[in-house]
Tab-separated table of C-alpha atoms and ligand atoms in Angstrom:
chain	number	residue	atom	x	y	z
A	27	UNK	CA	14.681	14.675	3.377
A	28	UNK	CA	15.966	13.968	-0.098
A	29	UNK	CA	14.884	16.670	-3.089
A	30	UNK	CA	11.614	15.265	-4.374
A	31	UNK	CA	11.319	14.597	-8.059
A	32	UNK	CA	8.394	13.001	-10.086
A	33	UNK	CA	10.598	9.906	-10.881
A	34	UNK	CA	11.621	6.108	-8.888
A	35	UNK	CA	14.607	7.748	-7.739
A	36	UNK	CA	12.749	10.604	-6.350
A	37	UNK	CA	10.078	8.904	-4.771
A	38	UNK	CA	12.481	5.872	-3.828
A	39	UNK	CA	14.672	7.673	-1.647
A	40	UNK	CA	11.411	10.088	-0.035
A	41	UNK	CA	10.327	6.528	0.888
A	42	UNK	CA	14.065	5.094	1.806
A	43	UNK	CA	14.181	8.060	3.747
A	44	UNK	CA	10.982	7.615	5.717
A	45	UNK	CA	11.470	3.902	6.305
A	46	UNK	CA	14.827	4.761	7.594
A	47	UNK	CA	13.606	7.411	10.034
A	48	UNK	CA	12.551	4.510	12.558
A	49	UNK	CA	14.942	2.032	13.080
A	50	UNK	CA	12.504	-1.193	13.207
A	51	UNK	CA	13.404	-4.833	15.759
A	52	UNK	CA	11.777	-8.029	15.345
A	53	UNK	CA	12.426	-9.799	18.298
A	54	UNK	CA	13.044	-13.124	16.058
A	55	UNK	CA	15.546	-15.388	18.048
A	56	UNK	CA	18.459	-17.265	16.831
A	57	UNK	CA	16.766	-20.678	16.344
A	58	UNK	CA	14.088	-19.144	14.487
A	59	UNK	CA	16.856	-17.026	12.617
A	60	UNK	CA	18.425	-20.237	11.292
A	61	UNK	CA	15.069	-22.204	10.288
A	62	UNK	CA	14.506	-18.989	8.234
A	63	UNK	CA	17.874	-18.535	6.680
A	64	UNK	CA	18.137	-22.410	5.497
A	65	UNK	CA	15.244	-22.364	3.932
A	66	UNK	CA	15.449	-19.203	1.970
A	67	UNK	CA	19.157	-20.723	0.891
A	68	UNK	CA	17.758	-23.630	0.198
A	69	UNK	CA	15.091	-22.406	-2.398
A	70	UNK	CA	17.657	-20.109	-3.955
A	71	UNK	CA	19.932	-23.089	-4.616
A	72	UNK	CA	17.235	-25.084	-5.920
A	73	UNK	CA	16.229	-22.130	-8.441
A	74	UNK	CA	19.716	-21.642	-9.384
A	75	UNK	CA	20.353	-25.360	-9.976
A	76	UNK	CA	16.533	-25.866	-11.824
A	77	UNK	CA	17.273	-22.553	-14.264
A	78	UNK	CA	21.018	-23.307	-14.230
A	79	UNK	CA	21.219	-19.817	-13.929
A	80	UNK	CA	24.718	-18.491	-15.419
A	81	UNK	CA	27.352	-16.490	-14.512
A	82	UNK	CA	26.059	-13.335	-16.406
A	83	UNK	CA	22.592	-13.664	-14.933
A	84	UNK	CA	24.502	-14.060	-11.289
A	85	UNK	CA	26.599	-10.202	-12.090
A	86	UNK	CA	22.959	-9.140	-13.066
A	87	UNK	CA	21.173	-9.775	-10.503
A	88	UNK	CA	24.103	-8.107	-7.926
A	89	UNK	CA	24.512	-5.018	-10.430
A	90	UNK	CA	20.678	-4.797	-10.369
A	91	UNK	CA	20.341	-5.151	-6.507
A	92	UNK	CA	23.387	-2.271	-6.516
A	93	UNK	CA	21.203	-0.457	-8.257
A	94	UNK	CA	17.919	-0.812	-6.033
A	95	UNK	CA	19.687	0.210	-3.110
A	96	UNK	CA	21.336	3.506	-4.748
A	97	UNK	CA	17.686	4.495	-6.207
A	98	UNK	CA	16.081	3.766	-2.818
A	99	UNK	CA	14.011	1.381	-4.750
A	100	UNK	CA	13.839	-1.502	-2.030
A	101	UNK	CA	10.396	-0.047	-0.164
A	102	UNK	CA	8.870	-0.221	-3.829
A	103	UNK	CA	10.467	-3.331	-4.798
A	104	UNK	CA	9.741	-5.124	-1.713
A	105	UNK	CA	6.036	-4.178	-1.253
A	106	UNK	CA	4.856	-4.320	-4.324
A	107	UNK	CA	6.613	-8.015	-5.106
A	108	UNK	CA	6.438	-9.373	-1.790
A	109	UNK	CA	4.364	-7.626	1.004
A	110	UNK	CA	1.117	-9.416	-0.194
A	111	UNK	CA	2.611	-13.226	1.444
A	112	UNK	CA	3.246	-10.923	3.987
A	113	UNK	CA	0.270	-9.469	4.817
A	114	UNK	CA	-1.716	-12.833	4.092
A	115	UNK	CA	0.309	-14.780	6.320
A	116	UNK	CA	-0.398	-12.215	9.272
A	117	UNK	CA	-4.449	-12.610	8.291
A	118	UNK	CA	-4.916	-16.316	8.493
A	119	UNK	CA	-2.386	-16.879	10.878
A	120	UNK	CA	-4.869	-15.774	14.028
A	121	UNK	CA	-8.147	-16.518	11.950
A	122	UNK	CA	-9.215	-12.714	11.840
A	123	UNK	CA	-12.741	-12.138	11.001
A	124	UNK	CA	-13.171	-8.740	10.398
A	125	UNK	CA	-12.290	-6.461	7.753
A	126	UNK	CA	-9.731	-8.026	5.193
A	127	UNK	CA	-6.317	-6.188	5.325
A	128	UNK	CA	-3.797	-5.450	2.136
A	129	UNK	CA	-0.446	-4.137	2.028
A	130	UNK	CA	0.477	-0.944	3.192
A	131	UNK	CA	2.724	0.148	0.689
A	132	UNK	CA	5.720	2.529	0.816
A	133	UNK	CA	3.770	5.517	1.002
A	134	UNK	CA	1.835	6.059	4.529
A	135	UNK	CA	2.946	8.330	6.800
A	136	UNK	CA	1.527	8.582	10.079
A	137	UNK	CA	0.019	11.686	11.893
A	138	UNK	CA	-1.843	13.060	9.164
A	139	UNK	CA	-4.048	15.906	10.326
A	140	UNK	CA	-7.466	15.082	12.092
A	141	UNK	CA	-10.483	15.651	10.118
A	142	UNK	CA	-14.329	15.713	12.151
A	143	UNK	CA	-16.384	12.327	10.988
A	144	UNK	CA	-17.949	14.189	7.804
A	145	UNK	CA	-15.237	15.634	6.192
A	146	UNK	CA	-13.752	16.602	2.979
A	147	UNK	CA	-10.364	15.374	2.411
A	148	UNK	CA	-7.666	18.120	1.538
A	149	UNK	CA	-6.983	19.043	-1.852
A	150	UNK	CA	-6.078	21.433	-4.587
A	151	UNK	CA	-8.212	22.877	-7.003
A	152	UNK	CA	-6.379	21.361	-9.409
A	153	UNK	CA	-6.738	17.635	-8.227
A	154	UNK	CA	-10.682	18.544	-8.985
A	155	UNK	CA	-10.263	17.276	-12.382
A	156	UNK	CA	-10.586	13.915	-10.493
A	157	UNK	CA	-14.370	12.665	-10.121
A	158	UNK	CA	-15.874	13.492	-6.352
A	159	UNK	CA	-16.001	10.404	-4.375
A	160	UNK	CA	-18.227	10.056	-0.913
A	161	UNK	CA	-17.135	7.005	1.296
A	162	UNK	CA	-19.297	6.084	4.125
A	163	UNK	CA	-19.661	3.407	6.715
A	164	UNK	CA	-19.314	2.639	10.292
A	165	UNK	CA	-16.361	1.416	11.860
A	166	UNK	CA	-17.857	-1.538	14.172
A	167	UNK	CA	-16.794	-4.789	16.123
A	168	UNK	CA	-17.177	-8.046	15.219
A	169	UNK	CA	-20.741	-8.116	16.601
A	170	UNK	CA	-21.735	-4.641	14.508
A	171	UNK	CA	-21.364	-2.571	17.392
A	172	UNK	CA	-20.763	1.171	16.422
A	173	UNK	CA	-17.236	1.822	17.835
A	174	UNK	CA	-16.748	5.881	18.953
A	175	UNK	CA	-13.103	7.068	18.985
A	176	UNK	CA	-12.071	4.886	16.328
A	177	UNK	CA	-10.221	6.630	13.351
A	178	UNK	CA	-9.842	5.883	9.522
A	179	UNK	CA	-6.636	7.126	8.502
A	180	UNK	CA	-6.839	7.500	4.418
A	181	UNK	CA	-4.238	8.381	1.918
A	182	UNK	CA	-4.381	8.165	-2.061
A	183	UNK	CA	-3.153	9.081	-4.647
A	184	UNK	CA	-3.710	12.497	-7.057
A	185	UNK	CA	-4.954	12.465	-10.663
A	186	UNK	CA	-1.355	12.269	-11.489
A	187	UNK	CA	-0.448	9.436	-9.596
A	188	UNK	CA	1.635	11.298	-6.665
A	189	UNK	CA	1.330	10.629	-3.508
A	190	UNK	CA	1.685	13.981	-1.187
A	191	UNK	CA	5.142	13.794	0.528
A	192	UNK	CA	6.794	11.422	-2.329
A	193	UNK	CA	6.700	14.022	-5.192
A	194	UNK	CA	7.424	17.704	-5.408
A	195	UNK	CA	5.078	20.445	-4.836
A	196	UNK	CA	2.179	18.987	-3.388
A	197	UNK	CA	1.132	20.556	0.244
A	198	UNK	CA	3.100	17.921	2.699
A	199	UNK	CA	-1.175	16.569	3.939
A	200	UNK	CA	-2.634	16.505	0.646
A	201	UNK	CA	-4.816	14.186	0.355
A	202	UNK	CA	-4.333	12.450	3.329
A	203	UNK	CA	-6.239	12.630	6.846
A	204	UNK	CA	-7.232	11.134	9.924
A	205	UNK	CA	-10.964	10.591	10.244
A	206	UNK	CA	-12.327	10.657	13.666
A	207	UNK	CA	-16.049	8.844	13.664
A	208	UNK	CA	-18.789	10.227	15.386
A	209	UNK	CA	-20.093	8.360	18.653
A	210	UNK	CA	-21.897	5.562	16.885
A	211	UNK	CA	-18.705	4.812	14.395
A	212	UNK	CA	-19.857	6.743	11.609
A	213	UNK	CA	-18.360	8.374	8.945
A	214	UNK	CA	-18.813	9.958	5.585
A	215	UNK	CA	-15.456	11.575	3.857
A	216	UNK	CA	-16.038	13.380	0.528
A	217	UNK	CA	-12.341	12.970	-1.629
A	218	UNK	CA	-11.774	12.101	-5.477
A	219	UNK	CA	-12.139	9.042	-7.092
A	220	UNK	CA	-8.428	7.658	-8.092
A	221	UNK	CA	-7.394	6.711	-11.384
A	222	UNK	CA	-5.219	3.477	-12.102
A	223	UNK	CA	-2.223	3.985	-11.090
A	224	UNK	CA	1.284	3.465	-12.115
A	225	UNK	CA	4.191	2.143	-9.916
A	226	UNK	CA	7.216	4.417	-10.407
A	227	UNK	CA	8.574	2.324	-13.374
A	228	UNK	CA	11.938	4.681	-14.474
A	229	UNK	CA	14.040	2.688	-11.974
A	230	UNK	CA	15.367	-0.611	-11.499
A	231	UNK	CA	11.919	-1.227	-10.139
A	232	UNK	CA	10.536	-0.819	-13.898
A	233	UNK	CA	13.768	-2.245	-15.275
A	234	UNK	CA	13.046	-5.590	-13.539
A	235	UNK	CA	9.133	-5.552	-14.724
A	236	UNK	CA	10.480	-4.844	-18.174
A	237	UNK	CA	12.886	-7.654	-18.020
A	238	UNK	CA	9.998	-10.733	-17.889
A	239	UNK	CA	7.508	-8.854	-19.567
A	240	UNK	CA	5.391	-7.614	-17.206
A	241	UNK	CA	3.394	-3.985	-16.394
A	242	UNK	CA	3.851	-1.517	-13.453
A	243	UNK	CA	-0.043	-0.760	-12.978
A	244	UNK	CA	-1.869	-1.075	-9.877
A	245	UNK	CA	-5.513	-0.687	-10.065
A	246	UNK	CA	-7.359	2.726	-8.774
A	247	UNK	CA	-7.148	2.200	-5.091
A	248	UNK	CA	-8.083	4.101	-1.642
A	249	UNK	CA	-5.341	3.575	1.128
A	250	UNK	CA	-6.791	2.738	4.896
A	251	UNK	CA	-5.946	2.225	8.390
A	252	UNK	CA	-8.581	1.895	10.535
A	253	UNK	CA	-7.674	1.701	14.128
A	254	UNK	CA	-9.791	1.808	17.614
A	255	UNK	CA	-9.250	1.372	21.346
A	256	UNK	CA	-8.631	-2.442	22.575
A	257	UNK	CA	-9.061	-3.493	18.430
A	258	UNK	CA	-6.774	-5.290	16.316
A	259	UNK	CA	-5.626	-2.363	13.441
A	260	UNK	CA	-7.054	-2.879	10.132
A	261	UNK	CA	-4.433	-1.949	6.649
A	262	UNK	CA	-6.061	-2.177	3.769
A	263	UNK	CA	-7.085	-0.869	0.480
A	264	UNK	CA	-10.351	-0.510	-1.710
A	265	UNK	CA	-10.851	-0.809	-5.180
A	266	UNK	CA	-13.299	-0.445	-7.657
A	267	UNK	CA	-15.883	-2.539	-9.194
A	268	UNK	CA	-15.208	-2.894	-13.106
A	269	UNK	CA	-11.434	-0.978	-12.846
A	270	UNK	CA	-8.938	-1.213	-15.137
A	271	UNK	CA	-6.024	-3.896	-13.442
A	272	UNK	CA	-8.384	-5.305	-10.556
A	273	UNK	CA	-7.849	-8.482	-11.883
A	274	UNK	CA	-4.236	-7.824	-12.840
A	275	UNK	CA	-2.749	-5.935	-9.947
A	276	UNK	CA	1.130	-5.814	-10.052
A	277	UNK	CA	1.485	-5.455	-6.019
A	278	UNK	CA	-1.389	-8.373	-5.989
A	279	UNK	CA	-2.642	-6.935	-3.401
A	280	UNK	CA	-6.536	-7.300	-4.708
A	281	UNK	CA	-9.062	-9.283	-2.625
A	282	UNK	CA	-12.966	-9.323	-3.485
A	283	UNK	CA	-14.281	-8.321	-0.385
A	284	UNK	CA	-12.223	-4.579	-0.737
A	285	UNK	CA	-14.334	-3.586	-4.290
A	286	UNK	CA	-16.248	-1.095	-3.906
A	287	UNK	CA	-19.462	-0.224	-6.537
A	288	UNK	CA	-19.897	3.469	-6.130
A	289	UNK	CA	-23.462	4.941	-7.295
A	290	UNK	CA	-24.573	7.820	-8.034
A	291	UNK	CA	-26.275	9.748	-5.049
A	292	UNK	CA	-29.181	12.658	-4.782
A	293	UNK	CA	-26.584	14.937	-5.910
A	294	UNK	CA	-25.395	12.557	-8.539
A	295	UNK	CA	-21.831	12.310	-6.768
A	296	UNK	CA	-20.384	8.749	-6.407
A	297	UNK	CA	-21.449	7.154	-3.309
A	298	UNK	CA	-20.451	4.130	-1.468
A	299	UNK	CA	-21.085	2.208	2.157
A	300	UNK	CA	-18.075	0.545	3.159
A	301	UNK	CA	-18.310	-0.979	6.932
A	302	UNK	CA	-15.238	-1.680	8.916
A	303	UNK	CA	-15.480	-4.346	11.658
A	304	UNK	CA	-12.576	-4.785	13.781
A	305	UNK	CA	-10.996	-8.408	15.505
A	306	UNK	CA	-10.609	-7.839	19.142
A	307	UNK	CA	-7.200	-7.009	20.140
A	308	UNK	CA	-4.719	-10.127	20.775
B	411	MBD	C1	1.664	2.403	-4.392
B	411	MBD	O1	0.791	3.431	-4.360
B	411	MBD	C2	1.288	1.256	-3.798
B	411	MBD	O2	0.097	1.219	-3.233
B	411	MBD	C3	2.155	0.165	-3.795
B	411	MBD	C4	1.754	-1.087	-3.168
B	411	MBD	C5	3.378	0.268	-4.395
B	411	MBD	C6	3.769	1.432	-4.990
B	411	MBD	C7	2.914	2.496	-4.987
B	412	FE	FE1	-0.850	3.142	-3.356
């Protein structure tokens, strides 16, 4: 793996690096291929004859996408700008009922260590500084039927905004884990309760933002992948009621149904209920 440091090009190539790792197929046939292709050529020349873009703007934009590519900048780039239509088109396309997905982002990485259903997540004694945070629910079917040997895979980020395994000197696991739920689908994870959070914005990544005026931030958010035997996989993320950049999300990657309202519990910790009901498999 590349040397890891806290900047885009750091955590570009950690995640160019891990994308790479698996060489990925789509199965897409020629016919398809070509439907695809026109059409994407087809609203590019439509954009560069509305804007009359210019010749400048043309060596830009290559210099710029140069640039991406050397900075390992295209797993940001692409999921934060575009992963969303993704992701939407794969939820209504087969009518899913359960749990609302979002984007995955560039930073999972499977395999994370298992963790019993009431667990603490792993972390420093430094990443304390961070608010405690208990999130529990039941992971369920469509008809709210507990569902035992389901797991809730969950990865955020620290009070710094790194992600374990895409900056330097955080234990490779750190807060990340795989939840197994008890035998009714229950489980109750204690972690920290992330702050806002901004994309790596040093890079080409930020350049572009900076370019039409816009901001890196994401609001605080809780990474999830939710998985059990014959179910459809769940990707999502939660948020938080009231959050800076809910309503602003650069990766807009926000829907209303993934805000959570954490209140205080007996112990006066944050506490929150979040249920997770899976589409059959198909
Ligand atoms: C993140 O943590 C994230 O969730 C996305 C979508 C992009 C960059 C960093
Ligand atoms: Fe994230």
């Amino acid at each position: 793996m590349t040397t890891l440091n806290p900047t885009a090009h750091g955590s570009g190539n950690a995640a160019t690096d891990k994308f790479k790792s698996e060489r990925v197929t789509s199965g897409t046939s020629v016919e398809r291929a070509s439907a695809i292709y026109q059409d994407v050529f087809e609203a590019i020349a439509g954009i560069i004859h509305k804007h009359e873009v210019t010749y400048d703007e043309y060596r830009v934009l290559k210099q710029w996408m140069i640039d991406v590519g050397e900075y390992g900048e295209w797993p940001l780039w692409l999921d934060v700008f575009l992963e969303h239509e993704i992701e939407e088109v794969h939820y209504n396309r087969k009518h899913f009922t359960g749990t609302k997905g979002s984007i995955e982002g560039p930073y999972y990485v499977p395999n994370s260590p298992k963790l019993p259903s009431t667990c603490t997540m792993p972390m420093r004694e430094k990443d304390k500084v961070a608010p405690p945070l208990v999130l529990k629910g039941q992971v369920t079917d469509l008809e709210g039927h507990g569902l035992p040997g389901a797991t809730v895979e969950l990865w955020h980020a620290d009070a710094d905004g790194f992600y374990s395994q895409f900056a330097p000197d955080i234990p490779e696991w750190n807060l990340r884990g795989t939840i197994e739920v008890d035998a009714n689908g229950n489980f109750e994870i204690t972690t920290l309760k992330p702050a806002p959070y901004q994309i790596p914005n040093d890079g080409p990544t930020g350049w572009f933002i900076k370019s039409y005026g816009g901001h890196p931030w994401r609001p605080a958010h809780l990474h999830l992948l939710v998985k059990a035997p014959g179910k459809r996989a769940v990707t999502t993320q939660l948020y938080f009621q009231g959050g800076e950049w809910v309503d602003n999300d650069v990766a807009s990657a926000v829907k209303p149904e993934l805000i959570l309202d954490p209140q205080p519990n007996a112990d006066g910790i944050a506490e929150v209920t979040y249920n997770f009901a899976l589409d059959p498999d198909s």
